[in-house]
Short mmCIF file of C-alpha atoms (C1' of nucleotides) in Angstrom, two decimals:
data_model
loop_
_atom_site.label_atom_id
_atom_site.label_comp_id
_atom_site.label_asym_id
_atom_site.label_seq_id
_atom_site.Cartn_x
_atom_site.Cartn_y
_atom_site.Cartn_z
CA UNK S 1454 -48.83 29.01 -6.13
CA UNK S 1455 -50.14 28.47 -2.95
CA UNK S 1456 -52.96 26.33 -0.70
CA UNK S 1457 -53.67 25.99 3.01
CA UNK S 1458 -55.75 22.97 4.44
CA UNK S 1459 -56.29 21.91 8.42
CA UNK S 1460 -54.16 19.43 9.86
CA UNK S 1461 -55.75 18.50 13.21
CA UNK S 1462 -57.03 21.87 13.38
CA UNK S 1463 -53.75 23.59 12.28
CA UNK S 1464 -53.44 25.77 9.31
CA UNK S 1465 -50.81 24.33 6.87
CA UNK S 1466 -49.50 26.58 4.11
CA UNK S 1467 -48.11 25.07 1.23
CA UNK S 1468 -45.85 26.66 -1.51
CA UNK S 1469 -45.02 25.25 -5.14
CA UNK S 1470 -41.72 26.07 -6.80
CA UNK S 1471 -40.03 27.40 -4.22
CA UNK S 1472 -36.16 27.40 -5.72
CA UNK S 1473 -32.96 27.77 -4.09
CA UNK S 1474 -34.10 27.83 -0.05
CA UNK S 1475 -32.54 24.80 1.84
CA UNK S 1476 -34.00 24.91 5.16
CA UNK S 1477 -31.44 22.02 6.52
CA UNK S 1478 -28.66 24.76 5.67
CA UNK S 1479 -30.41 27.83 6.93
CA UNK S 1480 -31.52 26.67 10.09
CA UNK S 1481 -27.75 25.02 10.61
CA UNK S 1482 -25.51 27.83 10.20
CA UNK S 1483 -25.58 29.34 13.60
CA UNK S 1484 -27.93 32.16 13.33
CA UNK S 1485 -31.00 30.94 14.72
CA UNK S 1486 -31.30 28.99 17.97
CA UNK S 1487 -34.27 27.80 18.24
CA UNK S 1488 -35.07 25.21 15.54
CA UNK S 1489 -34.44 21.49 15.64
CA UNK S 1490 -35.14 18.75 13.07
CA UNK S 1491 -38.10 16.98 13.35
CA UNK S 1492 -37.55 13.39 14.25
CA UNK S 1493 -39.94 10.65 11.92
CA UNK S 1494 -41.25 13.46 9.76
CA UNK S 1495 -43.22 12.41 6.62
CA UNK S 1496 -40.76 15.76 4.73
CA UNK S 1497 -37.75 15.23 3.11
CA UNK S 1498 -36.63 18.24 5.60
CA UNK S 1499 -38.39 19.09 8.55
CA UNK S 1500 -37.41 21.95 10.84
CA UNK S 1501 -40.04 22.77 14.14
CA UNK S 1502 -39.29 25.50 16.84
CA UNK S 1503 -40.75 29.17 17.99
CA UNK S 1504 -40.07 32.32 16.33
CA UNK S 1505 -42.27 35.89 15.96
CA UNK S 1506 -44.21 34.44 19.25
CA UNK S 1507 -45.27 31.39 17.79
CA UNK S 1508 -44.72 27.48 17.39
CA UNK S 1509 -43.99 26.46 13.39
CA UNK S 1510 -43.03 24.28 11.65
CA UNK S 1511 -40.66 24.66 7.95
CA UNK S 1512 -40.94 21.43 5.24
CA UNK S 1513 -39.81 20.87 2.21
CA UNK S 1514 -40.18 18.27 -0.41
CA UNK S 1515 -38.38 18.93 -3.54
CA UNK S 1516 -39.34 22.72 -4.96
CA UNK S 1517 -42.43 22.27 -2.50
CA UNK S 1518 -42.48 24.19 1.04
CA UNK S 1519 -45.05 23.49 3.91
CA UNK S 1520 -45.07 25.80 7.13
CA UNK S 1521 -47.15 24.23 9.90
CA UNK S 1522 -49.47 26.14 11.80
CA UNK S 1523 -49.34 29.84 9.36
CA UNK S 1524 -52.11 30.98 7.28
CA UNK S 1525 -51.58 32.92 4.18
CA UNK S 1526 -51.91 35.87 5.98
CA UNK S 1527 -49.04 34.94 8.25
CA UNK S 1528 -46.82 33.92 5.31
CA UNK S 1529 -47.67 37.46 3.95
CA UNK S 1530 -47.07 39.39 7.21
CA UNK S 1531 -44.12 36.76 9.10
CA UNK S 1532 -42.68 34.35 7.18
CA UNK S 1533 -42.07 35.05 3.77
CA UNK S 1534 -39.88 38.13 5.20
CA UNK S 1535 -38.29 35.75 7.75
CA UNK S 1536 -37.14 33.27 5.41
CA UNK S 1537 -35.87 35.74 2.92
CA UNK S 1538 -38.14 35.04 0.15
CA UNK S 1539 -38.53 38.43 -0.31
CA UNK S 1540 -35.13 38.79 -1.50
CA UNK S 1541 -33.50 37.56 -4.76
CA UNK S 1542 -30.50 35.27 -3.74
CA UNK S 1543 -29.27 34.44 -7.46
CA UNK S 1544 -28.84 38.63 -7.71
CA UNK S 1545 -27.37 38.89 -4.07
CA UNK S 1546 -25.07 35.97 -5.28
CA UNK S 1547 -24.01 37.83 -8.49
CA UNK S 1548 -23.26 40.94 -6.41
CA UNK S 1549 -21.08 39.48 -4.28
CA UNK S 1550 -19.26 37.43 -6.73
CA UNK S 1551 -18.72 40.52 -8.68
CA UNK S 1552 -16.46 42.32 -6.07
CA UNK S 1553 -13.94 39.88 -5.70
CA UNK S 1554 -12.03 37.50 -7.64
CA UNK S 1555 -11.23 35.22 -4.59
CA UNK S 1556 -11.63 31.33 -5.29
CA UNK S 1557 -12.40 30.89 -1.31
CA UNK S 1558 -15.06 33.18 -1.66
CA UNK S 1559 -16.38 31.44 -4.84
CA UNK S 1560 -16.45 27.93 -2.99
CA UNK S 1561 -18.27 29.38 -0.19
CA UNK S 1562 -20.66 30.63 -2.33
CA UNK S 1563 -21.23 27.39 -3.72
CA UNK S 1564 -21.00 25.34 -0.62
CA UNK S 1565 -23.14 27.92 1.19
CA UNK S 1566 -26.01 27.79 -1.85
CA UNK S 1567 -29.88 27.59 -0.39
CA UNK S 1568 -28.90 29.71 3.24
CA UNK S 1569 -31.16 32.52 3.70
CA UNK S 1570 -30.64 34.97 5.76
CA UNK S 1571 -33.63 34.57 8.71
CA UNK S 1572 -35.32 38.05 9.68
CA UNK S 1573 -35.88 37.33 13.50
CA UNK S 1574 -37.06 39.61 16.06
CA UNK S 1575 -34.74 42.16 16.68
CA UNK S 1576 -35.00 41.87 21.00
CA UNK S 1577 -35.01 37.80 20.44
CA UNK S 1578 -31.42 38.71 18.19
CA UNK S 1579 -29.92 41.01 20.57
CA UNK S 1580 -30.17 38.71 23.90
CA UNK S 1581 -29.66 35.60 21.95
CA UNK S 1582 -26.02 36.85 20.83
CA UNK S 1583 -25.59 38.58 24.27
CA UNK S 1584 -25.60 34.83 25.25
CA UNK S 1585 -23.62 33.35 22.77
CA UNK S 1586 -20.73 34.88 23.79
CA UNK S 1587 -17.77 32.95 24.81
CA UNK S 1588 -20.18 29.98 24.27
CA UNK S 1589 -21.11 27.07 22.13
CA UNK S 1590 -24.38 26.32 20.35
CA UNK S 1591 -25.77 23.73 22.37
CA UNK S 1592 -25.38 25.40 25.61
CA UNK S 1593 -26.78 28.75 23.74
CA UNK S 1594 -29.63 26.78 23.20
CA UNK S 1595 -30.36 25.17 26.54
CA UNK S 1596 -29.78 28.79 27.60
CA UNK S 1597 -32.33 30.56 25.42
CA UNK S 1598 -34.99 27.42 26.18
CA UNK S 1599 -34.21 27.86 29.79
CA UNK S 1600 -34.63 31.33 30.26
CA UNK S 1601 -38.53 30.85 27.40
CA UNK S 1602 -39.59 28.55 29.97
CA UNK S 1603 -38.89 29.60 33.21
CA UNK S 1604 -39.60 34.03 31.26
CA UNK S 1605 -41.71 33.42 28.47
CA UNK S 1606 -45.31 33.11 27.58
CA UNK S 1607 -46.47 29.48 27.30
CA UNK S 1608 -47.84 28.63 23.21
CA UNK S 1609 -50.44 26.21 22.06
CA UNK S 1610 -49.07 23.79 20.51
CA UNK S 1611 -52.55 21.70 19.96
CA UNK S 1612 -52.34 20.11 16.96
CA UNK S 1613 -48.33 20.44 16.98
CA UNK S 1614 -47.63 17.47 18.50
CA UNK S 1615 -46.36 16.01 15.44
CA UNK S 1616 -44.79 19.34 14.88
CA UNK S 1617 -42.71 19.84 17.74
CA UNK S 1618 -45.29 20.40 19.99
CA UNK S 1619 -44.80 17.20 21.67
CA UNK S 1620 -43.91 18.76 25.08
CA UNK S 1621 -44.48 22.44 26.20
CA UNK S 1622 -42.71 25.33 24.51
CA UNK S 1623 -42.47 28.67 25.44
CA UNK S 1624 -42.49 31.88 24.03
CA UNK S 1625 -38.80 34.04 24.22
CA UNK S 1626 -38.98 35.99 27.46
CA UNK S 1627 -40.03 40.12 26.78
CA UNK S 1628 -37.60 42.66 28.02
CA UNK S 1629 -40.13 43.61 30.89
CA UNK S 1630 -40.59 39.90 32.12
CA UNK S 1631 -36.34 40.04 32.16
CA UNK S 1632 -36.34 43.32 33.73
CA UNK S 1633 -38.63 41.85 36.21
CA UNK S 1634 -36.50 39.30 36.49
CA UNK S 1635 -33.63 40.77 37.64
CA UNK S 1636 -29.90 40.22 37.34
CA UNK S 1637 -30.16 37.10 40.27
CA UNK S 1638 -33.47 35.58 38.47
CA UNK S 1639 -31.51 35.42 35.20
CA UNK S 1640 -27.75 34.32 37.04
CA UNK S 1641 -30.25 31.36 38.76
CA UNK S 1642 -30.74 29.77 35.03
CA UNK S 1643 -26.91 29.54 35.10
CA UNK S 1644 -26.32 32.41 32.37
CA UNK S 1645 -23.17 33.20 34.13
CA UNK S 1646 -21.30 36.28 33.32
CA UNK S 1647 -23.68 36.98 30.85
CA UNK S 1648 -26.89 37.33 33.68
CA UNK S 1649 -26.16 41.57 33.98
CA UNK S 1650 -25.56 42.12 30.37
CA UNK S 1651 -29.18 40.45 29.44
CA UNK S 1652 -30.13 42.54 32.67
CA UNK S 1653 -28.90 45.51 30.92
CA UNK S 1654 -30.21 44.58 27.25
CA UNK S 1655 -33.69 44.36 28.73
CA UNK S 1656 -33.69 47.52 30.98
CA UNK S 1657 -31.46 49.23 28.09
CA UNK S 1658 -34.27 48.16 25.60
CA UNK S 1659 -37.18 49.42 28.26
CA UNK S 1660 -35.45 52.71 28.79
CA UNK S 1661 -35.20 53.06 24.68
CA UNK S 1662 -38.58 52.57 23.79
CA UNK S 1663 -38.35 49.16 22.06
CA UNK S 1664 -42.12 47.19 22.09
CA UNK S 1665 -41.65 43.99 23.57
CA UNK S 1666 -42.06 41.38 21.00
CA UNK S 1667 -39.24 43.42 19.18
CA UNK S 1668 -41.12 44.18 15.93
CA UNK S 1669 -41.48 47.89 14.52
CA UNK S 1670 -43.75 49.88 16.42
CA UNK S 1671 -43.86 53.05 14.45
CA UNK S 1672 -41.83 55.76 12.65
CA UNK S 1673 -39.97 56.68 16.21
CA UNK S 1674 -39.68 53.36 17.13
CA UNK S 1675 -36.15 52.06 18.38
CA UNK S 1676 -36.62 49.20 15.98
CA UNK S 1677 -37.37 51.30 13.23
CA UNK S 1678 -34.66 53.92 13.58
CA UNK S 1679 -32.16 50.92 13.70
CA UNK S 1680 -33.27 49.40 10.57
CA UNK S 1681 -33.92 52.65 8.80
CA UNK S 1682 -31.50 53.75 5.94
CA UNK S 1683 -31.05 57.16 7.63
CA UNK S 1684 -28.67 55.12 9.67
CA UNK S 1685 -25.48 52.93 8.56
CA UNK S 1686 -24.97 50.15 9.67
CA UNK S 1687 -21.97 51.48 11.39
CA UNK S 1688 -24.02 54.12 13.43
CA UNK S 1689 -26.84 51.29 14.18
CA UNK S 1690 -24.14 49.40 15.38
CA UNK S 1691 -22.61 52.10 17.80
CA UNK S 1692 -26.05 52.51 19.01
CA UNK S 1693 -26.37 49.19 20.07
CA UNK S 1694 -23.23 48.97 21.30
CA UNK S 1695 -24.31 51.86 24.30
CA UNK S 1696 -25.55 48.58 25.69
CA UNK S 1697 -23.09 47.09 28.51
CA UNK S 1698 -22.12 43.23 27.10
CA UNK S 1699 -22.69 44.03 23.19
CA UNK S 1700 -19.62 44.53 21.22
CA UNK S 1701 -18.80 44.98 17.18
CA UNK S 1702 -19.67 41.23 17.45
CA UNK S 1703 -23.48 41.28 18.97
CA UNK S 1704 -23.70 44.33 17.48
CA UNK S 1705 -23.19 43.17 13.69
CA UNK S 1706 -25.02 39.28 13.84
CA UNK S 1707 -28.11 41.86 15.26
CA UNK S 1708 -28.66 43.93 12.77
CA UNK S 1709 -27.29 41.15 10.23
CA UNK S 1710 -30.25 38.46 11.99
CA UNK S 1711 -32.73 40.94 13.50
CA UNK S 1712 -32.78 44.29 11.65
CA UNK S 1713 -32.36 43.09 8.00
CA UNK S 1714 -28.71 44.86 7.63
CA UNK S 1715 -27.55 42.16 5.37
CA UNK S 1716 -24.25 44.81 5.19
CA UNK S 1717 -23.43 44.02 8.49
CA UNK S 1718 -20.39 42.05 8.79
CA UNK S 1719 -19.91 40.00 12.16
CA UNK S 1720 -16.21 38.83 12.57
CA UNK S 1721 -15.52 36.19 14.85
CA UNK S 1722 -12.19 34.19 15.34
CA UNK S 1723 -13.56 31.86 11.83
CA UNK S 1724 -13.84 35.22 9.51
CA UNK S 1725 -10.38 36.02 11.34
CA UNK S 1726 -8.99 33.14 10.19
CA UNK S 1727 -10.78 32.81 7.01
CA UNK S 1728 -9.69 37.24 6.25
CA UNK S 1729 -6.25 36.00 7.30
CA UNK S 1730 -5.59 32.62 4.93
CA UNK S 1731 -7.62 34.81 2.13
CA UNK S 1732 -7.78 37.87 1.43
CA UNK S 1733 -5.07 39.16 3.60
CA UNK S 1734 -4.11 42.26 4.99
CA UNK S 1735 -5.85 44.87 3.24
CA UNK S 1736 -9.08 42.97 3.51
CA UNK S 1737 -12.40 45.32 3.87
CA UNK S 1738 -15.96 43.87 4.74
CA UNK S 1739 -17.48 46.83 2.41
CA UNK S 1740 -15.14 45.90 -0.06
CA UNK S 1741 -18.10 43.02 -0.26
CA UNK S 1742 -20.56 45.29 -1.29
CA UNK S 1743 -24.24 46.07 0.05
CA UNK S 1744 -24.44 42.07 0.99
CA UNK S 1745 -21.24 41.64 2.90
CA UNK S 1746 -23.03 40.25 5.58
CA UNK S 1747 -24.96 37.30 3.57
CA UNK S 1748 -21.47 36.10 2.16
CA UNK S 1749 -19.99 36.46 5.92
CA UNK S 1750 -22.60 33.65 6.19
CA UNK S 1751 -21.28 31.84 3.17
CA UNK S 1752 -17.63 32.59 4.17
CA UNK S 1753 -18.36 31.02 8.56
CA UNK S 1754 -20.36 27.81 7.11
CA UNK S 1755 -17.96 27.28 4.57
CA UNK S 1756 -14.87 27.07 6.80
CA UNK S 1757 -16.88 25.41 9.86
CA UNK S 1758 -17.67 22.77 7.43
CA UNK S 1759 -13.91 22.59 6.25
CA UNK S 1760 -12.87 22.33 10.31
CA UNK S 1761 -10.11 24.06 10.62
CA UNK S 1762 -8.54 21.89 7.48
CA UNK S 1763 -5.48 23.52 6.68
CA UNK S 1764 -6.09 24.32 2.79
CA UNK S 1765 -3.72 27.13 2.25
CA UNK S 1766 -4.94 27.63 -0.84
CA UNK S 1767 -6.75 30.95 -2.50
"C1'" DT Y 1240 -7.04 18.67 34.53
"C1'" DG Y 1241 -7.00 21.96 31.19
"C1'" DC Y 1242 -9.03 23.94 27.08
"C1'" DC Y 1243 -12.51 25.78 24.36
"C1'" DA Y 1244 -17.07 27.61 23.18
"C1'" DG Y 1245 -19.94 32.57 16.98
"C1'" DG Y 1246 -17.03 38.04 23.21
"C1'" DG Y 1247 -16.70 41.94 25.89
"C1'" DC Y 1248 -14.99 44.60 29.76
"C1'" DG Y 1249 -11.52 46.87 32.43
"C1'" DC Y 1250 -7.01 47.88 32.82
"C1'" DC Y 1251 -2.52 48.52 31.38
"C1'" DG Y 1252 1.44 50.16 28.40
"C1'" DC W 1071 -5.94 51.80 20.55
"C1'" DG W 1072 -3.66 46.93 21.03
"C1'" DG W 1073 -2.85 43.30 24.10
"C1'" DC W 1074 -4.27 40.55 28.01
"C1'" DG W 1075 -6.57 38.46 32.06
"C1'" DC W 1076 -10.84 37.75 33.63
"C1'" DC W 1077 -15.65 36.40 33.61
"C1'" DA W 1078 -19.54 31.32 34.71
"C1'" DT W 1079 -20.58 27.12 32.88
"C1'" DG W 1080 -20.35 22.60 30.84
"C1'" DG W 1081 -18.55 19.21 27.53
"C1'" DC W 1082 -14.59 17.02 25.82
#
DNA sequence: TGCCAGGGCGCCG
DNA sequence: CGGCGCCATGGC
């Protein structure tokens, strides 16, 4: 069931019996770096920030969602694919939990419950985990803000202010306004090391024939032949990885966040660890099944949360 | 001051 | 192809 009034002139979408989703979980697990919590909201949870080209805001109160500023014709085109409720987590659970008999993996399930895998824009995805390399979130994040407002598009955020449209925000910057930017444009924001590979995503992208706001722009498409199931994941991958600065690592939390490869299996120094105390040595990510990715997700904000505890338990 | 942050590259054996 | 130093920056 659904119903949209104005708020100050902004559309607000609301959605009844809306099970499972946690928003505070899915916008906190380190795949999306663009949200924050919104500070005195009238929502039990209240996350505002800019994805698909656009300023919104995510609420929920119980089994009730709001999204600020989205019509039903956004949540049909945007929204309901981005926050996965399209897909049917208590079956994606199942699967996974049917491949493995691991009691780590079970807890993670568990602990992870309500995270949905966001489907962002697949250019936003790509440069976003260029950046996060050798990194940490916050500094990810002043990066990717810093490089929307000094590259990107300026949004209206007119009746947002409540909505995290209290100050200016900025669309994330197109490949052409990066190419135009140059290598020394993008080192100025203090990008470091990472200034020619985002150089090199952008003309890489250009030179591939991916549209600029990322989204798929037709059967030949770059984003469409990366998504499509004519490709695995692995060859996606390998295609991606033709760009200089994106490894196995950008490569998989890509098509894992951006291309809707929920196979794809990112491993990072945490799923090291977490393979390692386990499942050990002969440890496969398509041992997981067709949704390795999603429990990847379970499996890094499971042992984030436990911090390194040692729990040598399986 | 050194170490680390959701890596990847270039080089070396 | 496995290991290792390096790459910019900022927070602790």
């Amino acid at each position: 069931m659904t119903g949209t009034d104005m708020r100050a002139g902004v559309p607000l979408l609301r959605l009844e019996g809306v099970r499972g989703l946690q928003l505070d979980k899915t916008f906190d697990c380190g795949q999306c770096f663009r949200f924050e919590p919104v500070a005195g909201s009238r929502h039990e949870v209240e996350l505002a920030g800019v994805a698909h080209g656009r300023l919104v805001s995510f609420a929920q109160d119980g089994d009730t969602l709001y999204i600020y500023n989205a019509t039903e014709r956004d949540y049909d085109a945007i929204w309901r694919q981005y926050l996965g409720l399209d897909r049917d987590y208590e079956a994606i659970n199942a699967n996974i939990l049917s491949r493995s008999s691991s009691r780590a993996l079970a807890a993670a399930v568990q602990h992870g419950s309500g995270i949905r895998i966001l489907r962002q824009q697949p250019w936003e995805t790509v440069c976003s985990f260029i950046i996060s390399q050798n990194n940490n979130i916050p500094r990810i994040k002043r990066l990717i803000s810093a490089l929307s407002e000094r590259y990107g598009e300026p949004l209206d955020t007119r009746g947002m202010e409540q909505h995290g449209g209290e100050r200016p925000i900025f669309a994330f910057p197109t490949p052409e306004a990066l190419y135009a930017a140059g290598v020394d444009g993008i080192f100025e924001l203090r990008t470091g090391f990472r200034a020619k590979y985002i150089y090199d995503a952008a003309r890489w992208w250009l030179e591939a024939g991916g549209t600029s706001d990322g989204m798929p722009d037709g059967a030949l498409g770059l984003v469409a032949r990366l998504s499509s199931p004519e490709l695995t994941t692995a060859e996606a991958a390998e295609i991606l990885e033709q760009i200089h600065g994106v490894g196995p690592k950008v490569a998989a939390c890509s098509l894992l966040f951006g291309f809707g490869r929920l196979d794809a299996f990112p491993v990072d120094v945490w799923i090291r660890r977490v393979i390692a105390r386990y499942f050990g040595e002969g440890f496969s990510p398509s041992g997981l099944g067709p949704y390795a990715g999603v429990a990847q997700q379970y499996l890094f904000y499971y042992e984030r949360y436990l911090g390194g505890e040692s729990s040598g338990e399986r």
